[in-house]
PDB file of C-alpha atoms in Angstrom:
ATOM      1  CA  MET A 755     273.599   5.395 120.788  1.00 45.00           C
ATOM      2  CA  PRO A 756     271.570   3.382 123.732  1.00 46.00           C
ATOM      3  CA  ARG A 757     270.600   5.932 126.609  1.00 42.00           C
ATOM      4  CA  LEU A 758     273.215   4.068 129.329  1.00 37.00           C
ATOM      5  CA  HIS A 759     275.913   4.617 127.056  1.00 41.00           C
ATOM      6  CA  ARG A 760     275.248   8.449 126.122  1.00 41.00           C
ATOM      7  CA  THR A 761     275.184   8.692 130.046  1.00 39.00           C
ATOM      8  CA  LEU A 762     278.472   7.075 130.744  1.00 34.00           C
ATOM      9  CA  PHE A 763     280.017   8.736 127.429  1.00 38.00           C
ATOM     10  CA  ALA A 764     278.902  12.267 129.078  1.00 44.00           C
ATOM     11  CA  THR A 765     279.744  11.234 132.942  1.00 40.00           C
ATOM     12  CA  ALA A 766     282.836  10.130 131.270  1.00 41.00           C
ATOM     13  CA  ALA A 767     283.383  13.589 129.509  1.00 47.00           C
ATOM     14  CA  SER A 768     282.937  16.109 132.120  1.00 44.00           C
ATOM     15  CA  LEU A 769     285.404  14.009 134.567  1.00 41.00           C
ATOM     16  CA  ALA A 770     287.941  14.472 131.808  1.00 49.00           C
ATOM     17  CA  LEU A 771     287.193  18.147 131.516  1.00 52.00           C
ATOM     18  CA  ILE A 772     286.901  18.517 135.049  1.00 47.00           C
ATOM     19  CA  GLY A 773     290.850  17.054 135.498  1.00 48.00           C
ATOM     20  CA  SER A 774     291.907  19.461 132.705  1.00 50.00           C
ATOM     21  CA  LEU A 775     290.887  22.002 134.180  1.00 55.00           C
ATOM     22  CA  ALA A 776     292.051  21.296 136.718  1.00 45.00           C
ATOM     23  CA  ALA A 777     295.842  20.444 135.827  1.00 46.00           C
ATOM     24  CA  CYS A 778     295.606  23.848 133.899  1.00 46.00           C
ATOM     25  CA  ASP A 779     294.661  25.560 136.781  1.00 49.00           C
ATOM     26  CA  GLY A 780     296.817  23.964 139.152  1.00 41.00           C
ATOM     27  CA  ASP A 781     300.093  23.315 137.360  1.00 40.00           C
ATOM     28  CA  ARG A 782     300.550  25.921 134.803  1.00 41.00           C
ATOM     29  CA  SER A 783     304.577  24.897 134.555  1.00 34.00           C
ATOM     30  CA  LYS A 784     304.095  21.752 133.137  1.00 35.00           C
ATOM     31  CA  SER A 785     303.010  24.036 129.722  1.00 39.00           C
ATOM     32  CA  ALA A 786     305.809  26.496 130.467  1.00 37.00           C
ATOM     33  CA  ALA A 787     308.549  24.666 129.133  1.00 31.00           C
ATOM     34  CA  ALA A 788     306.826  23.831 125.604  1.00 39.00           C
ATOM     35  CA  ASP A 789     306.110  27.566 125.137  1.00 47.00           C
ATOM     36  CA  SER A 790     307.496  29.925 127.405  1.00 57.00           C
ATOM     37  CA  GLY A 791     304.480  29.503 130.109  1.00 80.00           C
ATOM     38  CA  ASP A 792     302.353  31.518 127.420  1.00 91.00           C
ATOM     39  CA  PRO A 793     299.804  29.915 125.340  1.00 92.00           C
ATOM     40  CA  LEU A 794     298.544  32.749 123.804  1.00 95.00           C
ATOM     41  CA  ALA A 795     302.432  34.124 122.662  1.00 94.00           C
ATOM     42  CA  GLN A 796     301.773  32.104 119.009  1.00 92.00           C
ATOM     43  CA  TYR A 797     299.088  34.106 118.250  1.00 94.00           C
ATOM     44  CA  ARG A 798     300.322  37.320 119.425  1.00 94.00           C
ATOM     45  CA  ALA A 799     304.188  36.961 117.022  1.00 94.00           C
ATOM     46  CA  ASN A 800     301.834  36.163 113.969  1.00 95.00           C
ATOM     47  CA  PRO A 801     300.894  39.088 112.078  1.00 95.00           C
ATOM     48  CA  LYS A 802     298.361  37.698 110.504  1.00 95.00           C
ATOM     49  CA  TYR A 803     295.746  38.351 113.667  1.00 97.00           C
ATOM     50  CA  LYS A 804     297.069  41.800 114.429  1.00 96.00           C
ATOM     51  CA  ASP A 805     293.614  43.514 112.406  1.00 96.00           C
ATOM     52  CA  PHE A 806     291.803  40.658 114.862  1.00 98.00           C
ATOM     53  CA  MET A 807     293.209  41.700 118.304  1.00 98.00           C
ATOM     54  CA  VAL A 808     293.346  45.135 120.919  1.00 97.00           C
ATOM     55  CA  GLY A 809     295.675  44.780 123.286  1.00 95.00           C
ATOM     56  CA  GLU A 810     296.315  41.718 125.678  1.00 95.00           C
ATOM     57  CA  LYS A 811     292.315  40.838 123.927  1.00 98.00           C
ATOM     58  CA  MET A 812     291.853  38.122 120.890  1.00 98.00           C
ATOM     59  CA  SER A 813     288.308  37.351 118.674  1.00 98.00           C
ATOM     60  CA  GLY A 814     287.901  33.954 118.736  1.00 97.00           C
ATOM     61  CA  TYR A 815     288.385  34.119 114.736  1.00 98.00           C
ATOM     62  CA  VAL A 816     292.313  33.997 115.864  1.00 97.00           C
ATOM     63  CA  PHE A 817     291.787  30.182 117.958  1.00 96.00           C
ATOM     64  CA  ALA A 818     290.028  28.881 114.879  1.00 95.00           C
ATOM     65  CA  SER A 819     291.184  26.235 111.899  1.00 94.00           C
ATOM     66  CA  PRO A 820     292.557  27.822 109.390  1.00 95.00           C
ATOM     67  CA  GLU A 821     289.671  25.888 107.337  1.00 96.00           C
ATOM     68  CA  THR A 822     286.887  28.080 109.529  1.00 97.00           C
ATOM     69  CA  GLN A 823     289.264  31.200 109.087  1.00 97.00           C
ATOM     70  CA  ALA A 824     288.878  30.846 105.430  1.00 98.00           C
ATOM     71  CA  MET A 825     284.475  30.232 105.644  1.00 98.00           C
ATOM     72  CA  GLN A 826     284.284  33.778 107.334  1.00 98.00           C
ATOM     73  CA  ASP A 827     286.733  35.630 105.141  1.00 97.00           C
ATOM     74  CA  ASP A 828     285.058  34.459 101.665  1.00 98.00           C
ATOM     75  CA  ASP A 829     281.466  36.060 101.742  1.00 97.00           C
ATOM     76  CA  PHE A 830     280.517  33.295  98.661  1.00 97.00           C
ATOM     77  CA  GLU A 831     281.408  30.716 101.270  1.00 97.00           C
ATOM     78  CA  ASN A 832     280.699  32.264 104.688  1.00 98.00           C
ATOM     79  CA  PRO A 833     277.246  30.599 105.602  1.00 98.00           C
ATOM     80  CA  GLY A 834     275.835  33.448 107.894  1.00 98.00           C
ATOM     81  CA  MET A 835     275.674  35.780 104.580  1.00 98.00           C
ATOM     82  CA  LEU A 836     272.416  33.113 103.989  1.00 98.00           C
ATOM     83  CA  ALA A 837     270.812  34.815 107.256  1.00 98.00           C
ATOM     84  CA  VAL A 838     271.907  38.161 106.010  1.00 98.00           C
ATOM     85  CA  GLN A 839     269.936  38.044 103.133  1.00 98.00           C
ATOM     86  CA  ASP A 840     267.096  36.211 105.275  1.00 98.00           C
ATOM     87  CA  GLY A 841     267.306  39.850 107.042  1.00 98.00           C
ATOM     88  CA  GLU A 842     267.478  42.132 104.126  1.00 98.00           C
ATOM     89  CA  THR A 843     264.029  40.709 102.884  1.00 98.00           C
ATOM     90  CA  GLU A 844     262.706  40.930 106.839  1.00 98.00           C
ATOM     91  CA  TRP A 845     263.616  44.954 106.614  1.00 98.00           C
ATOM     92  CA  SER A 846     260.947  45.605 104.270  1.00 98.00           C
ATOM     93  CA  LYS A 847     258.311  43.073 105.703  1.00 98.00           C
ATOM     94  CA  VAL A 848     254.734  44.971 106.368  1.00 98.00           C
ATOM     95  CA  GLU A 849     253.969  43.182 109.676  1.00 97.00           C
ATOM     96  CA  GLY A 850     251.556  44.357 112.319  1.00 98.00           C
ATOM     97  CA  ALA A 851     248.113  45.945 112.433  1.00 98.00           C
ATOM     98  CA  ALA A 852     250.438  49.594 112.258  1.00 98.00           C
ATOM     99  CA  GLY A 853     250.740  48.312 108.544  1.00 98.00           C
ATOM    100  CA  LYS A 854     254.897  48.708 108.933  1.00 98.00           C
ATOM    101  CA  SER A 855     258.008  47.657 107.950  1.00 98.00           C
ATOM    102  CA  CYS A 856     261.234  48.029 109.653  1.00 98.00           C
ATOM    103  CA  ALA A 857     262.159  49.987 106.370  1.00 98.00           C
ATOM    104  CA  SER A 858     259.055  52.040 107.080  1.00 98.00           C
ATOM    105  CA  CYS A 859     260.750  53.980 109.873  1.00 97.00           C
ATOM    106  CA  HIS A 860     264.188  53.761 109.938  1.00 98.00           C
ATOM    107  CA  GLN A 861     264.821  53.619 105.460  1.00 98.00           C
ATOM    108  CA  ASP A 862     268.106  52.043 104.332  1.00 98.00           C
ATOM    109  CA  ALA A 863     269.674  49.956 106.961  1.00 98.00           C
ATOM    110  CA  ALA A 864     273.359  50.524 105.508  1.00 98.00           C
ATOM    111  CA  LYS A 865     273.092  54.124 106.650  1.00 98.00           C
ATOM    112  CA  THR A 866     270.471  54.195 109.812  1.00 98.00           C
ATOM    113  CA  MET A 867     272.031  51.159 111.121  1.00 98.00           C
ATOM    114  CA  LYS A 868     275.623  51.509 110.810  1.00 98.00           C
ATOM    115  CA  GLY A 869     277.351  51.661 114.380  1.00 98.00           C
ATOM    116  CA  VAL A 870     274.034  50.410 116.050  1.00 98.00           C
ATOM    117  CA  ALA A 871     274.972  47.283 117.108  1.00 98.00           C
ATOM    118  CA  VAL A 872     278.428  47.407 118.112  1.00 98.00           C
ATOM    119  CA  THR A 873     277.104  49.406 121.237  1.00 98.00           C
ATOM    120  CA  TYR A 874     273.649  46.890 122.765  1.00 98.00           C
ATOM    121  CA  PRO A 875     273.785  45.481 124.642  1.00 98.00           C
ATOM    122  CA  LYS A 876     272.252  48.471 126.769  1.00 98.00           C
ATOM    123  CA  PHE A 877     269.833  49.980 128.958  1.00 98.00           C
ATOM    124  CA  GLU A 878     266.697  50.299 127.393  1.00 98.00           C
ATOM    125  CA  PRO A 879     264.395  53.012 129.798  1.00 97.00           C
ATOM    126  CA  LYS A 880     260.819  50.942 128.139  1.00 95.00           C
ATOM    127  CA  ARG A 881     261.565  47.894 129.774  1.00 96.00           C
ATOM    128  CA  GLY A 882     263.996  49.126 132.814  1.00 97.00           C
ATOM    129  CA  LYS A 883     266.895  47.040 132.367  1.00 98.00           C
ATOM    130  CA  LEU A 884     269.228  45.791 129.797  1.00 98.00           C
ATOM    131  CA  ALA A 885     267.958  44.869 125.946  1.00 98.00           C
ATOM    132  CA  SER A 886     269.758  43.550 123.639  1.00 98.00           C
ATOM    133  CA  LEU A 887     269.758  43.556 119.625  1.00 98.00           C
ATOM    134  CA  GLU A 888     266.730  41.133 119.650  1.00 98.00           C
ATOM    135  CA  HIS A 889     264.797  42.713 122.587  1.00 98.00           C
ATOM    136  CA  ARG A 890     264.730  45.895 120.724  1.00 98.00           C
ATOM    137  CA  ILE A 891     264.014  45.031 116.997  1.00 98.00           C
ATOM    138  CA  ASN A 892     261.294  42.966 119.282  1.00 98.00           C
ATOM    139  CA  LEU A 893     260.756  45.845 120.865  1.00 98.00           C
ATOM    140  CA  CYS A 894     260.083  47.541 117.660  1.00 98.00           C
ATOM    141  CA  ARG A 895     257.681  45.303 116.228  1.00 98.00           C
ATOM    142  CA  THR A 896     255.085  45.459 119.058  1.00 98.00           C
ATOM    143  CA  GLU A 897     255.435  49.156 119.669  1.00 97.00           C
ATOM    144  CA  ASN A 898     255.693  50.906 116.575  1.00 97.00           C
ATOM    145  CA  MET A 899     254.642  47.936 113.704  1.00 98.00           C
ATOM    146  CA  LYS A 900     251.731  46.175 116.285  1.00 98.00           C
ATOM    147  CA  ALA A 901     253.234  42.890 115.580  1.00 98.00           C
ATOM    148  CA  ALA A 902     253.681  40.000 117.107  1.00 98.00           C
ATOM    149  CA  GLU A 903     257.641  39.487 119.342  1.00 98.00           C
ATOM    150  CA  LEU A 904     259.777  37.373 116.875  1.00 98.00           C
ATOM    151  CA  ARG A 905     260.903  34.441 118.754  1.00 98.00           C
ATOM    152  CA  TRP A 906     264.460  34.017 120.209  1.00 98.00           C
ATOM    153  CA  ASP A 907     267.207  32.393 117.069  1.00 98.00           C
ATOM    154  CA  SER A 908     263.940  32.079 115.327  1.00 98.00           C
ATOM    155  CA  LYS A 909     264.420  32.735 111.005  1.00 98.00           C
ATOM    156  CA  PRO A 910     263.294  36.015 111.253  1.00 98.00           C
ATOM    157  CA  LEU A 911     264.805  37.614 114.466  1.00 98.00           C
ATOM    158  CA  LEU A 912     268.122  35.761 113.375  1.00 98.00           C
ATOM    159  CA  GLY A 913     267.955  36.968 109.921  1.00 98.00           C
ATOM    160  CA  LEU A 914     267.097  40.631 111.565  1.00 98.00           C
ATOM    161  CA  THR A 915     269.504  40.558 113.838  1.00 98.00           C
ATOM    162  CA  ALA A 916     272.412  39.315 111.091  1.00 98.00           C
ATOM    163  CA  TYR A 917     271.472  42.135 108.800  1.00 98.00           C
ATOM    164  CA  VAL A 918     271.778  45.328 111.491  1.00 98.00           C
ATOM    165  CA  GLU A 919     274.254  43.268 112.366  1.00 98.00           C
ATOM    166  CA  TYR A 920     276.403  43.644 109.538  1.00 98.00           C
ATOM    167  CA  GLN A 921     275.872  47.136 109.159  1.00 98.00           C
ATOM    168  CA  SER A 922     278.497  47.646 111.396  1.00 98.00           C
ATOM    169  CA  ARG A 923     281.147  44.742 110.303  1.00 98.00           C
ATOM    170  CA  GLY A 924     284.640  45.998 110.678  1.00 98.00           C
ATOM    171  CA  LEU A 925     283.876  48.794 113.811  1.00 98.00           C
ATOM    172  CA  PRO A 926     285.156  48.190 117.226  1.00 98.00           C
ATOM    173  CA  ILE A 927     282.830  46.974 119.895  1.00 98.00           C
ATOM    174  CA  SER A 928     282.253  50.073 122.251  1.00 98.00           C
ATOM    175  CA  VAL A 929     279.230  48.834 124.910  1.00 98.00           C
ATOM    176  CA  LYS A 930     278.873  51.679 127.994  1.00 98.00           C
ATOM    177  CA  VAL A 931     278.383  49.960 131.483  1.00 98.00           C
ATOM    178  CA  ASP A 932     278.481  53.400 133.180  1.00 98.00           C
ATOM    179  CA  GLY A 933     275.301  54.938 134.599  1.00 98.00           C
ATOM    180  CA  PRO A 934     272.410  52.885 134.594  1.00 98.00           C
ATOM    181  CA  ALA A 935     273.791  49.638 132.748  1.00 98.00           C
ATOM    182  CA  ALA A 936     275.921  49.447 136.191  1.00 98.00           C
ATOM    183  CA  PRO A 937     273.943  47.138 138.381  1.00 98.00           C
ATOM    184  CA  PHE A 938     273.637  45.061 135.263  1.00 98.00           C
ATOM    185  CA  PHE A 939     276.724  44.873 134.234  1.00 98.00           C
ATOM    186  CA  GLU A 940     278.266  43.955 137.859  1.00 98.00           C
ATOM    187  CA  GLU A 941     275.548  41.408 137.879  1.00 98.00           C
ATOM    188  CA  GLY A 942     276.923  40.065 134.222  1.00 98.00           C
ATOM    189  CA  LYS A 943     280.338  39.941 136.272  1.00 98.00           C
ATOM    190  CA  LYS A 944     279.307  38.130 139.349  1.00 98.00           C
ATOM    191  CA  PHE A 945     277.431  35.796 136.631  1.00 98.00           C
ATOM    192  CA  TYR A 946     280.755  35.038 134.786  1.00 98.00           C
ATOM    193  CA  TYR A 947     282.616  34.226 137.432  1.00 98.00           C
ATOM    194  CA  THR A 948     279.947  31.944 139.083  1.00 98.00           C
ATOM    195  CA  ARG A 949     280.919  28.201 139.545  1.00 98.00           C
ATOM    196  CA  ARG A 950     277.882  26.548 138.476  1.00 97.00           C
ATOM    197  CA  GLY A 951     276.984  23.097 137.483  1.00 97.00           C
ATOM    198  CA  GLN A 952     278.091  19.749 138.401  1.00 97.00           C
ATOM    199  CA  MET A 953     281.024  20.387 137.292  1.00 95.00           C
ATOM    200  CA  ASP A 954     281.195  23.391 139.508  1.00 97.00           C
ATOM    201  CA  ILE A 955     283.039  25.646 136.800  1.00 96.00           C
ATOM    202  CA  ALA A 956     282.924  29.142 135.964  1.00 98.00           C
ATOM    203  CA  CYS A 957     282.932  30.933 132.971  1.00 97.00           C
ATOM    204  CA  ALA A 958     286.573  32.130 133.586  1.00 97.00           C
ATOM    205  CA  GLN A 959     288.237  29.257 134.518  1.00 95.00           C
ATOM    206  CA  CYS A 960     287.863  28.249 130.460  1.00 94.00           C
ATOM    207  CA  HIS A 961     287.962  31.682 128.695  1.00 96.00           C
ATOM    208  CA  GLU A 962     290.301  34.075 131.264  1.00 95.00           C
ATOM    209  CA  ASN A 963     292.597  30.938 133.316  1.00 94.00           C
ATOM    210  CA  ASN A 964     293.355  28.871 130.027  1.00 94.00           C
ATOM    211  CA  ALA A 965     292.230  31.026 127.267  1.00 95.00           C
ATOM    212  CA  GLY A 966     295.015  29.111 124.348  1.00 93.00           C
ATOM    213  CA  MET A 967     295.587  25.902 126.287  1.00 92.00           C
ATOM    214  CA  ASN A 968     294.202  22.618 124.577  1.00 85.00           C
ATOM    215  CA  ILE A 969     291.473  20.745 126.725  1.00 77.00           C
ATOM    216  CA  GLY A 970     290.790  17.119 124.334  1.00 73.00           C
ATOM    217  CA  VAL A 971     290.407  18.470 120.984  1.00 72.00           C
ATOM    218  CA  GLU A 972     289.258  22.065 122.156  1.00 76.00           C
ATOM    219  CA  ASN A 973     291.500  25.169 122.010  1.00 86.00           C
ATOM    220  CA  LEU A 974     289.643  27.070 124.258  1.00 94.00           C
ATOM    221  CA  SER A 975     289.501  30.914 123.231  1.00 96.00           C
ATOM    222  CA  GLN A 976     289.032  34.173 125.333  1.00 97.00           C
ATOM    223  CA  GLY A 977     285.257  33.955 124.631  1.00 97.00           C
ATOM    224  CA  GLN A 978     284.515  36.924 122.854  1.00 98.00           C
ATOM    225  CA  SER A 979     281.223  37.781 121.804  1.00 98.00           C
ATOM    226  CA  ASN A 980     282.153  40.307 118.612  1.00 98.00           C
ATOM    227  CA  GLY A 981     281.498  37.544 116.014  1.00 98.00           C
ATOM    228  CA  TYR A 982     277.826  36.839 117.445  1.00 98.00           C
ATOM    229  CA  PRO A 983     275.065  36.247 115.739  1.00 98.00           C
ATOM    230  CA  THR A 984     277.117  33.399 114.266  1.00 98.00           C
ATOM    231  CA  TYR A 985     276.991  30.485 112.023  1.00 98.00           C
ATOM    232  CA  ARG A 986     278.835  27.422 114.033  1.00 97.00           C
ATOM    233  CA  LEU A 987     279.666  24.125 112.544  1.00 96.00           C
ATOM    234  CA  LYS A 988     279.075  22.183 115.421  1.00 95.00           C
ATOM    235  CA  TRP A 989     275.431  23.302 115.448  1.00 97.00           C
ATOM    236  CA  GLN A 990     275.653  23.203 111.393  1.00 97.00           C
ATOM    237  CA  SER A 991     273.328  26.145 111.359  1.00 97.00           C
ATOM    238  CA  PHE A 992     273.022  30.094 112.341  1.00 98.00           C
ATOM    239  CA  GLY A 993     272.791  30.901 116.111  1.00 98.00           C
ATOM    240  CA  SER A 994     272.583  33.979 118.509  1.00 98.00           C
ATOM    241  CA  LEU A 995     275.030  34.800 121.707  1.00 98.00           C
ATOM    242  CA  HIS A 996     272.064  33.344 124.472  1.00 98.00           C
ATOM    243  CA  ARG A 997     272.448  30.287 122.463  1.00 98.00           C
ATOM    244  CA  ARG A 998     275.790  29.952 123.205  1.00 98.00           C
ATOM    245  CA  PHE A 999     275.731  30.915 126.703  1.00 98.00           C
ATOM    246  CA  GLU A1000     272.963  28.011 126.582  1.00 98.00           C
ATOM    247  CA  GLY A1001     275.206  25.767 125.600  1.00 96.00           C
ATOM    248  CA  CYS A1002     277.989  26.124 127.966  1.00 95.00           C
ATOM    249  CA  ASN A1003     275.789  25.940 130.878  1.00 96.00           C
ATOM    250  CA  GLU A1004     274.859  22.353 129.602  1.00 96.00           C
ATOM    251  CA  GLU A1005     278.434  21.482 128.950  1.00 93.00           C
ATOM    252  CA  VAL A1006     278.604  22.314 133.097  1.00 95.00           C
ATOM    253  CA  ARG A1007     275.883  20.539 133.497  1.00 97.00           C
ATOM    254  CA  ALA A1008     273.926  23.746 134.744  1.00 97.00           C
ATOM    255  CA  LEU A1009     269.923  24.443 134.276  1.00 95.00           C
ATOM    256  CA  PRO A1010     270.381  27.234 131.351  1.00 96.00           C
ATOM    257  CA  TYR A1011     268.428  30.190 131.431  1.00 98.00           C
ATOM    258  CA  PRO A1012     265.755  30.806 129.212  1.00 98.00           C
ATOM    259  CA  ARG A1013     267.289  33.042 125.763  1.00 98.00           C
ATOM    260  CA  GLY A1014     266.897  36.241 126.160  1.00 98.00           C
ATOM    261  CA  SER A1015     266.366  36.081 130.167  1.00 98.00           C
ATOM    262  CA  ASP A1016     267.939  38.860 131.882  1.00 98.00           C
ATOM    263  CA  GLU A1017     270.793  36.710 133.385  1.00 98.00           C
ATOM    264  CA  TYR A1018     271.910  35.797 130.071  1.00 98.00           C
ATOM    265  CA  THR A1019     271.464  39.439 128.816  1.00 98.00           C
ATOM    266  CA  ASN A1020     273.598  40.771 132.201  1.00 98.00           C
ATOM    267  CA  LEU A1021     276.379  38.336 131.055  1.00 98.00           C
ATOM    268  CA  GLU A1022     276.023  39.741 127.644  1.00 98.00           C
ATOM    269  CA  LEU A1023     276.838  43.374 128.602  1.00 98.00           C
ATOM    270  CA  TYR A1024     279.568  41.686 130.561  1.00 98.00           C
ATOM    271  CA  VAL A1025     281.215  39.830 127.921  1.00 98.00           C
ATOM    272  CA  ALA A1026     281.129  42.726 125.274  1.00 98.00           C
ATOM    273  CA  TRP A1027     282.485  45.004 127.351  1.00 98.00           C
ATOM    274  CA  ARG A1028     285.450  42.217 127.437  1.00 98.00           C
ATOM    275  CA  GLY A1029     285.704  42.986 123.961  1.00 98.00           C
ATOM    276  CA  ASN A1030     285.748  46.644 123.987  1.00 98.00           C
ATOM    277  CA  GLY A1031     287.791  47.348 120.743  1.00 98.00           C
ATOM    278  CA  LEU A1032     287.259  44.276 118.879  1.00 98.00           C
ATOM    279  CA  LYS A1033     286.013  44.805 115.231  1.00 98.00           C
ATOM    280  CA  SER A1034     282.925  43.320 115.029  1.00 98.00           C
ATOM    281  CA  GLU A1035     282.905  40.753 112.900  1.00 98.00           C
ATOM    282  CA  ALA A1036     278.845  39.386 112.663  1.00 97.00           C
ATOM    283  CA  PRO A1037     278.251  36.925 110.529  1.00 97.00           C
ATOM    284  CA  SER A1038     281.401  35.147 111.659  1.00 98.00           C
ATOM    285  CA  VAL A1039     281.594  31.750 111.717  1.00 98.00           C
ATOM    286  CA  ARG A1040     282.735  29.209 114.711  1.00 96.00           C
ATOM    287  CA  ARG A1041     283.392  25.875 115.370  1.00 91.00           C
TER     288      ARG A1041
END
């Protein structure tokens, strides 16, 4: 597609999305006649989703197509399991001047890592700020293994993150937002409700105000993070939550922050807190 055509297409898509969000925010009564004014009622009424909800909180699994759900449900079909296998290999791989691997300190991940991932991000004293699971893995590498940091969304770091997350699959998300994490939580909350980009849209407009609504062919979810890292069909690859944040920023025509940035890590804590109690599904499959 010529560059001019791509630009015109992107502009038209942006205008359509702005109009759709404005219509949803400004006049939800039009949909009330169709579904009693609650676009989420159909999901609450479906017993299939009882394990994917906690109160009003709904996993992204609920909003996925039956085909996507089936792909996630079957470990032989779930492409994210390839990342878990990569991580299992990385776990025992000796690297760095200390001649250690992850297993040198943590032994059997199935035992030592169970329940760990669902508590991240958290305040890390050695950083003086929040650490995501990816940050913690890299901190272990630099301090204990004397090895180089792994690049965000690189195959080794995605693999290790997926492998550690996998040990907590089925356990509830349980991040803490008090104590030293409190100011970072507030920054993440501020980010979530701040309009940004040429489209002047905040995270909350899609995932809070209009969850369950359709915008074009897109069915808006609540934007929960309990499935990350995930295999996303749009990407045709496995990726981190910060990669998804980056994509959201680009979609509203805002300059994205670097993956691993303080801004995205603070936002990650706020988003995780919104999903406290939902079961971890990593590695999930999302559209």
